[in-house]
Coordinates of C-alpha atoms and ligand atoms in Angstrom, one line a residue:
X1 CA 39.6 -6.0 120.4
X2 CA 37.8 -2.8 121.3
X3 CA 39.7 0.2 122.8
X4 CA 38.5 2.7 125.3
X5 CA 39.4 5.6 126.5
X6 CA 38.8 6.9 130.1
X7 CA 40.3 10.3 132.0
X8 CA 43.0 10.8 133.5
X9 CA 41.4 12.2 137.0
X10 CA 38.5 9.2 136.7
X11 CA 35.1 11.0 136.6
X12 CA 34.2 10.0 133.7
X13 CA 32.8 6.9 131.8
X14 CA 34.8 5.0 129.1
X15 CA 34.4 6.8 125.7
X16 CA 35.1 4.9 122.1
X17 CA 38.4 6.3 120.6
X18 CA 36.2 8.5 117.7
X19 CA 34.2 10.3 121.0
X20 CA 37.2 10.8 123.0
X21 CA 38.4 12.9 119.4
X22 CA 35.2 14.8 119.3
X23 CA 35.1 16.2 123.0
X24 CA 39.1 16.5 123.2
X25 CA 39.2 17.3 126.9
X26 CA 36.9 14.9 129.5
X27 CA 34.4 16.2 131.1
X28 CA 36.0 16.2 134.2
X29 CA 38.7 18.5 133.3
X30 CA 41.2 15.3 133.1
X31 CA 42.7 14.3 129.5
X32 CA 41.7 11.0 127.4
X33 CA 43.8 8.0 127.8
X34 CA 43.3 4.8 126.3
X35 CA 42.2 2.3 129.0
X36 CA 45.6 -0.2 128.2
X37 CA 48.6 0.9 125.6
X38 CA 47.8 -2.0 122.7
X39 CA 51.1 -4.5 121.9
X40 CA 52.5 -3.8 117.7
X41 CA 51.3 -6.9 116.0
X42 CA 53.7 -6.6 113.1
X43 CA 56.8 -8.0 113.1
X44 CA 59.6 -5.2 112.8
X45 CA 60.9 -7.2 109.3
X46 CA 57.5 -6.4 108.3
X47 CA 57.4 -3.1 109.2
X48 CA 60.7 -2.0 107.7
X49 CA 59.5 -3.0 104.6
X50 CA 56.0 -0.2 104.8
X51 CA 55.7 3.0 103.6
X52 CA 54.9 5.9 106.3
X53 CA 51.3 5.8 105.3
X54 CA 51.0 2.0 105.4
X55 CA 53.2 1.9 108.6
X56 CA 50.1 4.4 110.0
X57 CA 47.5 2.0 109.5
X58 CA 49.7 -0.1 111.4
X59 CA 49.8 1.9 114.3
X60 CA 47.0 3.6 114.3
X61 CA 44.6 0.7 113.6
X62 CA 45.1 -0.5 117.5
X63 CA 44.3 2.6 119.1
X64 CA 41.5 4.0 116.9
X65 CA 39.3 0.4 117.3
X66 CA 36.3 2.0 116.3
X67 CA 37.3 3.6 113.1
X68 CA 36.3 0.8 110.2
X69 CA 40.1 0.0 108.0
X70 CA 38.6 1.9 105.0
X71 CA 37.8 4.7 107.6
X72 CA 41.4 5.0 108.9
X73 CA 43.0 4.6 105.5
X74 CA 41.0 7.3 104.3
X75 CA 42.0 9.4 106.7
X76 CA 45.8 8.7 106.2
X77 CA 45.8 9.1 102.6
X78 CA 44.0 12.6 102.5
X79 CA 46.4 13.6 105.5
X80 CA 50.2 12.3 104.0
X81 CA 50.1 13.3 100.5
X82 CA 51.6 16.2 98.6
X83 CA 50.5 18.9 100.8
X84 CA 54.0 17.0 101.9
X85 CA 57.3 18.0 100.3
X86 CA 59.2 14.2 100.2
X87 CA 57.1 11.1 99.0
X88 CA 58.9 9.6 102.6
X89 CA 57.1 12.3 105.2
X90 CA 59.3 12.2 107.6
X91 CA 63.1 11.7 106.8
X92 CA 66.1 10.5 108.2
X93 CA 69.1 12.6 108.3
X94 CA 72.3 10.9 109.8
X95 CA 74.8 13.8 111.0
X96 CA 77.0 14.2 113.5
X97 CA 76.8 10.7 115.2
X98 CA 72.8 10.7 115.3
X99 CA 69.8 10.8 113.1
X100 CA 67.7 13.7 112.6
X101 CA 64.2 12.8 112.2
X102 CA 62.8 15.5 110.2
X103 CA 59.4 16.4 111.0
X104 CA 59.1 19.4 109.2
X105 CA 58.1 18.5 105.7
X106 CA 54.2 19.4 105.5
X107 CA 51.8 22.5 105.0
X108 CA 53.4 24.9 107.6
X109 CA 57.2 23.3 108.1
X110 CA 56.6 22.6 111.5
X111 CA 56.1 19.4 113.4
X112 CA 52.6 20.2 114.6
X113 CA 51.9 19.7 110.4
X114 CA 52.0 15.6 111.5
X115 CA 49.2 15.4 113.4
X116 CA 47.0 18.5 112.2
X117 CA 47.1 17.1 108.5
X118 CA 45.1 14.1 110.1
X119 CA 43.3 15.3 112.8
X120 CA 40.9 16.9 110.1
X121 CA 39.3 13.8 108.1
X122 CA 39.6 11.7 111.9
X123 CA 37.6 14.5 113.3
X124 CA 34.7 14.4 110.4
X125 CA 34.8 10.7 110.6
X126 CA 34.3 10.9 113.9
X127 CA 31.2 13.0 113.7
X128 CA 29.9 10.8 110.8
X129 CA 30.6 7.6 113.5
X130 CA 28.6 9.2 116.0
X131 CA 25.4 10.7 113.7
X132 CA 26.4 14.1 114.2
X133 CA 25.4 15.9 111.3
X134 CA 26.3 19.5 112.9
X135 CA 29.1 21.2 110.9
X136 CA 32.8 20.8 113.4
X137 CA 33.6 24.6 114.0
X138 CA 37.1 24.6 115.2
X139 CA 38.1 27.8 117.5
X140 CA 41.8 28.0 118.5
X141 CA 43.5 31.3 119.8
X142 CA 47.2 31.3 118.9
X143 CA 50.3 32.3 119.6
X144 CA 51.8 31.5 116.0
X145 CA 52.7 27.9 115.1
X146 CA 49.8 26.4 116.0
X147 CA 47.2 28.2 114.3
X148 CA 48.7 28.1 111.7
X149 CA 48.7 24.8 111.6
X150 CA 45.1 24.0 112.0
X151 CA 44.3 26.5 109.6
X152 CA 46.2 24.3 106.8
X153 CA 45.1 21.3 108.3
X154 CA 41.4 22.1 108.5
X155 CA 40.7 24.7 105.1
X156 CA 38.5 23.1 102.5
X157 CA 37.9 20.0 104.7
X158 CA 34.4 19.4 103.6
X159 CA 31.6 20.0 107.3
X160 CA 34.4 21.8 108.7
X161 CA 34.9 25.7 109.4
X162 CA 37.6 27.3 111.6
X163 CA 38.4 29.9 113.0
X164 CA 41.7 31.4 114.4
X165 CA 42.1 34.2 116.6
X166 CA 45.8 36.0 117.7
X167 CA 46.9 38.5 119.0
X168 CA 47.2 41.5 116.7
X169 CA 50.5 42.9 117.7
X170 CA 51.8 39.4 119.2
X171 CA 52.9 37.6 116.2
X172 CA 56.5 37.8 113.8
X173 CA 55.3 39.5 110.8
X174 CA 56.3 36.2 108.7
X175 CA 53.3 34.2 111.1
X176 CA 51.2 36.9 110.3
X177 CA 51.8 37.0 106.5
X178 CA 51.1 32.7 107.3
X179 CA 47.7 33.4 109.0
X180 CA 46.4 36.3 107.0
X181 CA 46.9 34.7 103.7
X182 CA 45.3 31.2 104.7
X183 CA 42.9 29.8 101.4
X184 CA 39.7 27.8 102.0
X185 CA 36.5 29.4 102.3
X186 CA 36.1 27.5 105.5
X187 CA 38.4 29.4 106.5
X188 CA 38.7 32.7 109.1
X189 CA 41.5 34.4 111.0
X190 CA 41.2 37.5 113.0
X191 CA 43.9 39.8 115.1
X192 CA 42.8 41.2 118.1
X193 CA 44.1 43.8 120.0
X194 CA 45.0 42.0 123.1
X195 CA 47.8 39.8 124.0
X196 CA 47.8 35.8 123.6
X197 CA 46.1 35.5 126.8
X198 CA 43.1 37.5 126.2
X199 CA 43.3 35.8 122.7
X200 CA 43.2 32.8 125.0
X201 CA 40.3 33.8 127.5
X202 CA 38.1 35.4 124.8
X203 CA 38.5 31.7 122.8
X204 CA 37.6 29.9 126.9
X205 CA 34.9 31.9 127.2
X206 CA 33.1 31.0 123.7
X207 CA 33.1 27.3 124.4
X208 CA 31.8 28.3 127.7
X209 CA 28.8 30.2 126.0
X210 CA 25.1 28.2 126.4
X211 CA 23.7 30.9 124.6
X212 CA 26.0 30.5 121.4
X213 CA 26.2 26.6 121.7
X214 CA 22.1 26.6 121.6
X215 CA 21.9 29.3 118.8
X216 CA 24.7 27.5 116.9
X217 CA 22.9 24.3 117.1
X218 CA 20.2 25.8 116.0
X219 CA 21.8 26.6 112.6
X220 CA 23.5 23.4 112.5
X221 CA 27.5 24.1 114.0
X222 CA 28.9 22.8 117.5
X223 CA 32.6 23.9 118.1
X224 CA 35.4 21.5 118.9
X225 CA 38.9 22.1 119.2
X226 CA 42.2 21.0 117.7
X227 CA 44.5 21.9 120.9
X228 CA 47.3 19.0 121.2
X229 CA 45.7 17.3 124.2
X230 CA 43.4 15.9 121.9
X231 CA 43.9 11.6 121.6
X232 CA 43.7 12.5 117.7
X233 CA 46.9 14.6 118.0
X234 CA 48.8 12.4 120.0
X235 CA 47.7 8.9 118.1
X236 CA 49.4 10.4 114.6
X237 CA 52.4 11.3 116.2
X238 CA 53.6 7.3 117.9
X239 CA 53.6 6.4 114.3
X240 CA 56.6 8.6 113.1
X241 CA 58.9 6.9 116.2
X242 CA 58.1 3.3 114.8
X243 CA 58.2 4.6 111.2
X244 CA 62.0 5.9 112.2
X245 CA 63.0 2.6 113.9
X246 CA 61.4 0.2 110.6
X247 CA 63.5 2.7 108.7
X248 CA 67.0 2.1 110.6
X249 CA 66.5 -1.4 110.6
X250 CA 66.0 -1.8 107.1
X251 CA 69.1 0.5 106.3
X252 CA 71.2 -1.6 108.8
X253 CA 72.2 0.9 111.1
X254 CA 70.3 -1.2 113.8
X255 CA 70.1 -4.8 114.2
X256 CA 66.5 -6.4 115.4
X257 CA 65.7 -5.9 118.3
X258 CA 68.4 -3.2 119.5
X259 CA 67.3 -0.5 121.5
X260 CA 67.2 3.5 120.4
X261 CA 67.1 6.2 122.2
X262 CA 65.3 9.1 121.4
X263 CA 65.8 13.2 122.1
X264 CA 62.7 15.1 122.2
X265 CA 62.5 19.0 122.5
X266 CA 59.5 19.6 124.5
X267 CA 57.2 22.0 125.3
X268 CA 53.7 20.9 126.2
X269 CA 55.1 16.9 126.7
X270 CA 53.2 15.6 123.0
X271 CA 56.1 15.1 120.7
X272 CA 57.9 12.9 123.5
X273 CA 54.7 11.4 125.3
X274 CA 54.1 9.9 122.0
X275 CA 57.5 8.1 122.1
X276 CA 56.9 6.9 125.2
X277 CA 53.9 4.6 123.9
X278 CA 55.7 3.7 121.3
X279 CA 58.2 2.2 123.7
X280 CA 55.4 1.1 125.6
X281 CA 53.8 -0.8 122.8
X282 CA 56.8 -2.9 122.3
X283 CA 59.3 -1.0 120.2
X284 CA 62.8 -1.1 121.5
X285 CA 63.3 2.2 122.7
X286 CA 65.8 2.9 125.1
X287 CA 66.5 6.9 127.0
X288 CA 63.5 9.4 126.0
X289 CA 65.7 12.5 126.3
X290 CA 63.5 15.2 127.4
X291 CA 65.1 18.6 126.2
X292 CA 64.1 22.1 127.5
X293 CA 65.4 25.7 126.5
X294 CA 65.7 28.4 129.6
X295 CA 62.1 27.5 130.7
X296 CA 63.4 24.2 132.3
X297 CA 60.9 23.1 134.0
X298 CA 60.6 19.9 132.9
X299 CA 64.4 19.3 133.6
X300 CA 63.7 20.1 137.3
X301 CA 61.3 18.0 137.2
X302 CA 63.4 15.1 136.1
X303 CA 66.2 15.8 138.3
X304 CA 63.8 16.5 141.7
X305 CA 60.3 14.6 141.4
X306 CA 59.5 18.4 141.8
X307 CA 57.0 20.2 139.3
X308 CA 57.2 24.0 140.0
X309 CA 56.1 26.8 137.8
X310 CA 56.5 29.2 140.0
X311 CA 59.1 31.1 137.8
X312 CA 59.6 34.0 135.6
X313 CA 58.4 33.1 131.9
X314 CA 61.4 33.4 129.5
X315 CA 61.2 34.6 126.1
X316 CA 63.5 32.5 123.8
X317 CA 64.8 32.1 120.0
X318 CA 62.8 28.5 120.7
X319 CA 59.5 29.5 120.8
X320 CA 57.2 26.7 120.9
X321 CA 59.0 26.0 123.7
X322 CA 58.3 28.9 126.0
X323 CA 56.0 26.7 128.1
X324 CA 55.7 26.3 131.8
X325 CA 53.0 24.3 132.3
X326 CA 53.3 21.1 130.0
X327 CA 49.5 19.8 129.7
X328 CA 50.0 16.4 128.0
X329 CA 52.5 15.4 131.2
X330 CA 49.2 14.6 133.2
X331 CA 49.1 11.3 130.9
X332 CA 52.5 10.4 132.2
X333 CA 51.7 11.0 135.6
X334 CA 48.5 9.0 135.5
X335 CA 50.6 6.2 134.2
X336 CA 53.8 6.4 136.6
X337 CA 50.9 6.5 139.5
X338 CA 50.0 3.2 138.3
X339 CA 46.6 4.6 136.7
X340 CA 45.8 6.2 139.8
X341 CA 43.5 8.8 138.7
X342 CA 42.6 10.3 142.4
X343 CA 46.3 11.0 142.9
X344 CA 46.4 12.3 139.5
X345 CA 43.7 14.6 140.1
X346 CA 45.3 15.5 143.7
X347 CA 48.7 17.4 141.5
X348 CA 47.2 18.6 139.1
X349 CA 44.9 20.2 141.9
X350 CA 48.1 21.2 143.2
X351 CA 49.3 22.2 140.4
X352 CA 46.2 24.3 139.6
X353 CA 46.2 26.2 143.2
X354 CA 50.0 26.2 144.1
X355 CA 51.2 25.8 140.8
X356 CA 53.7 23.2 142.6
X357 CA 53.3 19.7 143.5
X358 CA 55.9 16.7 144.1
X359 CA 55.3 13.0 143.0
X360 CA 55.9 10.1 145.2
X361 CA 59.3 8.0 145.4
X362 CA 57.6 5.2 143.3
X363 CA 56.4 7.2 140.8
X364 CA 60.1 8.7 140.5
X365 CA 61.0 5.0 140.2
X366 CA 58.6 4.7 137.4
X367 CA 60.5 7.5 135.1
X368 CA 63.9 5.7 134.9
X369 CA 63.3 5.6 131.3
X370 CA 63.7 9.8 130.9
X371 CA 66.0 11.9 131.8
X372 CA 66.4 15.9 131.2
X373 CA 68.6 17.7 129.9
X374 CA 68.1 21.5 128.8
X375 CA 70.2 24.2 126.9
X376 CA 70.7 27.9 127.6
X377 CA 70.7 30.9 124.7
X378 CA 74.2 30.7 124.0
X379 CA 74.7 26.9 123.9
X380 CA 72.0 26.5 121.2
X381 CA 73.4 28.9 119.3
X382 CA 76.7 27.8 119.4
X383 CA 75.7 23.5 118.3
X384 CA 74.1 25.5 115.3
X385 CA 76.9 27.0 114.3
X386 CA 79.0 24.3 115.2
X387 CA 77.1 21.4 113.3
X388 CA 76.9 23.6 110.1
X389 CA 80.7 24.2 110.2
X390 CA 81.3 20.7 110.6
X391 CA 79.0 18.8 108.3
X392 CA 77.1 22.0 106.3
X393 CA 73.6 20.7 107.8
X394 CA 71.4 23.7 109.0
X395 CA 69.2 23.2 111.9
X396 CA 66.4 25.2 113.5
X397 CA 66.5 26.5 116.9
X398 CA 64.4 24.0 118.6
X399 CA 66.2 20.7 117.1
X400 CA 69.2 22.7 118.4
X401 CA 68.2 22.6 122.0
X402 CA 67.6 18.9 121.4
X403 CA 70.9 18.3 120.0
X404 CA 72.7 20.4 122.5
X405 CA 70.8 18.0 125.6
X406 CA 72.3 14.9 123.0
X407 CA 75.7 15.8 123.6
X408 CA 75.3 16.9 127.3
X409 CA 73.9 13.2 127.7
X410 CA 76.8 11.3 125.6
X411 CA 79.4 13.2 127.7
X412 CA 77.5 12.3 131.0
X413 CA 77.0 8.7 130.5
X414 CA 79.3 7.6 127.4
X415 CA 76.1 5.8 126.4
X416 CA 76.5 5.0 122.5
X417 CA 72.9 3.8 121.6
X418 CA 71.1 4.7 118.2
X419 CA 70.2 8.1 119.0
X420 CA 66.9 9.7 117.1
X421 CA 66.8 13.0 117.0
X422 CA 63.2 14.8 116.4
X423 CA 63.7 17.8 114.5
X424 CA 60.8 19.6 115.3
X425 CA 61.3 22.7 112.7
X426 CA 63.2 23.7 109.5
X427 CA 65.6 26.1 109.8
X428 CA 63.1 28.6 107.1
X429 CA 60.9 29.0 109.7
X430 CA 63.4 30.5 112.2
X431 CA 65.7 32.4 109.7
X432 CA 66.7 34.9 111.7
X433 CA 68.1 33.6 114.5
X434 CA 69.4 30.3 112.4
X435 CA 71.1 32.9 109.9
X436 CA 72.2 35.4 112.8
X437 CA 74.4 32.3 114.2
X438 CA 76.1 31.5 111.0
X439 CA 76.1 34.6 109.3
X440 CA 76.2 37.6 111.7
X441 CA 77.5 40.5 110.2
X442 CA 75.8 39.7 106.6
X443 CA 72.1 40.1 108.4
X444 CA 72.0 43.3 109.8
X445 CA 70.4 45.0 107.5
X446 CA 68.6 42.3 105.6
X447 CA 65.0 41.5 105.3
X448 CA 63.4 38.2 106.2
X449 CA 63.2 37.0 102.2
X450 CA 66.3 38.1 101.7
X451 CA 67.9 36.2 104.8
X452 CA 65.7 33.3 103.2
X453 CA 67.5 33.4 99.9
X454 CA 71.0 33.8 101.8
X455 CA 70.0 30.3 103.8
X456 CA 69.0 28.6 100.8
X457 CA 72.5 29.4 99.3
X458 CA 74.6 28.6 101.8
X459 CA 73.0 25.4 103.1
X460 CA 72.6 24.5 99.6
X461 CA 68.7 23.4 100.0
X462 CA 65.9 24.4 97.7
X463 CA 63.3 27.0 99.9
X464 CA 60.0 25.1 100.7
X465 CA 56.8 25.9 98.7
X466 CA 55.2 27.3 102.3
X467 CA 57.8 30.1 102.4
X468 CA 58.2 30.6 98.3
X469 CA 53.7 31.4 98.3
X470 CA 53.5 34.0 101.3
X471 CA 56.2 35.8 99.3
X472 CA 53.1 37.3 96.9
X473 CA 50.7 35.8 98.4
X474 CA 47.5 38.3 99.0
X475 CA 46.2 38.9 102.1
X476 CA 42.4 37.2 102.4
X477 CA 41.8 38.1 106.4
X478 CA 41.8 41.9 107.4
X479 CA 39.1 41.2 110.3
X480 CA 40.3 42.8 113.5
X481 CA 38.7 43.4 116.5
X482 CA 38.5 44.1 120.3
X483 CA 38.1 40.7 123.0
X484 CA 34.8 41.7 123.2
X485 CA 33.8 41.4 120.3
X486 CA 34.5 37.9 119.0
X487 CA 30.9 36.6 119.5
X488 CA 29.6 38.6 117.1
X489 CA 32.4 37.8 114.8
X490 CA 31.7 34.5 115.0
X491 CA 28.1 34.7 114.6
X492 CA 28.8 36.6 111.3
X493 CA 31.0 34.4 110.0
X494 CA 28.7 31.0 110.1
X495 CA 26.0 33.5 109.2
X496 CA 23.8 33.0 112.6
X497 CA 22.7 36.5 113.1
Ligands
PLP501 C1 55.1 22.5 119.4 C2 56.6 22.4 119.1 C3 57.5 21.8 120.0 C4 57.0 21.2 121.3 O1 56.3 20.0 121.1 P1 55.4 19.4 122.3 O2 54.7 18.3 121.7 O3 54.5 20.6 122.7 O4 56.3 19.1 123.4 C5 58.8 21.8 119.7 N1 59.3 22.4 118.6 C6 58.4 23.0 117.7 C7 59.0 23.6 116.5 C8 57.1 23.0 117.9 O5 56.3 23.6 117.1

């Protein structure tokens, strides 16, 4: 049965699943959701026996209708292959009393390598689907992670180019050494001297640009973007809950058809949204556990029925974190408002003018499945430190903060479900403050490689291939320049002049 997919604030007609990839945001400023959430047709016995990549086509087959099976499986075998360091993709780690599910094993050792490694060949198929034979120019301005991530994602995918801007002086060196070094000759980054917001604003204003759209068109390019509202990000990322749950069951940690909860750290509300419909497609989850550093929000939120971002913005050792407005929670909303897109529309107005808005009692009602929990500086670094003395296993900052909001919700409730843990990081990409918790005195006056070679001794784990190439890697993108000047940057680059 065909799929649709329709916005969130309802100005828009249904789209099929491969044009709702290709425009990313509606039209009408709302976000893409699909018009019902589709039921799992196979049988949990069934999927405990699949691999990760079969277990996608699973998945991923009922929400991508219009994308033909050799299409899809395509698309998941270029994606989860070796650019990923375990044949298994996403592993299961069982400490402490709950299961780390270790998202961190592709191109850039972050969790955002899950759906970027896919969002690629669904993108190009997606043009193909809808005769566009334009090359996809992808322009993202970023604050670290991400671009990173797209740039390993999209380089050397074949009609693709992409393009990266951030901020000069904005970056840890170890992001820039990522960026700058980036192969594919698809491939472009560029500093510029600015922070991430003009980074930001310079990137808004080029997909506003008539005048570059036309001339690019001319020359055979339209831009699209890769940012994690995107139904193509979000799609990927449901598989990896199921994937964990066909794994416990098979291992007999779970019996059929008992619940799991899950603990999310969350910045912009994809990792855990994602969950959600998985629990919404039939797979017994229980609590979604929505954890926040300082920049608790979201925990507000929870507790009040209260959104308010009115609030300083706090810098944290949890980066990807340091968010204050979460863009993919407008697909919640839309949902707890029973698909209400008008009242949708109405707080995110709100939200837009105020920067504060307050849902209604029965849309609290409709959130009894989450609950929030955050953690400060201090207790995140001490459950790193404490879960290494106890058991030797290192984690990163950010699966800290979600393991800190597990144990805050054990003592709270005494509930003893399953717990799934998404580890959203490894530990390499965060050295400092990971090795500045266990190790203190020892890093002083230590570099970053050599804090790297002190983790990989003491934890006793080998150091991914992403960290071991930028050691003597050479740097391919010296391009810098001032906001201004990004047109013409671009122009060169695709050779429009
Ligand atoms: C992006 C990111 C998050 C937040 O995920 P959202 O889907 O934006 O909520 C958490 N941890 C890490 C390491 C990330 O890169």
């Amino acid at each position: 049965m065909e799929l649709l997919y329709k916005s969130t604030r309802g100005g828009e007609s249904q789209v099929t699943a491969s044009r709702a990839i290709l425009q990313g945001l509606a039209g009408d400023g709302g976000l893409f959701v699909p018009e019902r959430i589709p039921k799992l047709t196979a049988g949990f016995r069934e999927l405990s026996g699949m691999s990760y990549q079969e277990t996608a086509y699973e998945v991923m087959k009922l929400f991508l209708t219009d994308f033909t099976e050799e299409e899809l499986k395509h698309c998941i075998r270029s994606a989860y292959d070796e650019k990923f360091d375990t044949e298994v993709i996403a592993p299961l780690a069982k400490v402490g009393g709950a299961y780390y599910l270790e998202l961190f094993h592709g191109a850039t050792i972050a969790f955002k390598d899950m759906a970027l490694s896919i969002l690629p060949y669904l993108m190009t198929t997606a043009a193909k689907k809808n005769q566009i034979s334009n090359e996809i120019v992808i322009l993202t301005a970023t604050s670290g992670d991400t671009g990173k991530a797209a740039l390993a994602g999209f380089a050397d995918v074949p009609s693709t180019r992409i393009i990266v801007f951030y901020p000069k002086d904005g970056v840890s060196p170890v992001q820039e050494k990522q960026m700058v070094t980036q192969k594919g000759d698809n491939t472009l980054v560029v500093g510029i001297r600015g922070n991430f917001d003009d980074a930001q604003s310079g990137v808004k204003k080029l997909f506003g640009d008539q005048e570059l759209a036309e001339e690019l068109s001319r020359a055979g390019f339209q831009f699209s973007s890769a940012n994690s509202i995107n139904i193509g990000r979000l799609v990927p990322q449901i598989v990896y809950y199921v994937h964990a749950y066909a794994r416990l069951l098979e291992n007999g940690e779970l019996k059929e058809g008992e619940k799991m909860n899950v603990v999310v750290p969350t910045g912009n509300f994809g990792n855990i949204l994602a969950a959600y419909y998985a629990k919404q497609m039939g797979l017994p989850v229980g609590k979604l556990i929505c954890a926040s550093n300082d920049n608790k929000v979201l925990y507000d939120f929870f507790r009040t029925g209260t959104y308010d971002r009115n609030r300083p913005f706090i810098l944290t050792a949890s980066p990807s974190m340091d968010i204050l407005i979460s863009s993919n929670l407008e697909r919640l909303l839309y949902r707890i408002a029973g698909e209400d897109a008008g009242k949708t529309a109405e707080l995110m107005g709100l939200l837009g003018t105020e920067g504060v808005y307050e849902i209604t009692g029965d849309m609290r009602d409709r959130l009894a499945d989450f609950c929030g929990y955050y953690a400060t500086e201090k207790e995140t670094e001490e459950v790193i430190g404490r879960i290494y003395e106890d058991s030797g296993y290192v984690m990163d900052t950010h699966t800290a903060v979600a393991a800190c909001a597990f144990e805050k919700y054990r003592a709270d409730t005494a509930d003893d479900t399953r717990t799934v843990i998404a580890s959203t990081a490894s530990p390499y990409k965060f050295t400092r403050s990971v090795m500045e918790v266990i190790d203190g005195e020892a890093c002083g006056g230590m570099s970053d490689f050599e804090l790297i070679d002190e983790l990989s001794r003491i934890s006793g784990t080998k150091i991914p291939n992403a960290i071991e190439e930028i050691r003597t890697a050479p740097v391919r993108h010296k391009t810098v320049c001032e906001t201004h000047e990004m047109k013409q940057v671009v122009r060169t680059f695709l050779g429009v002049e």
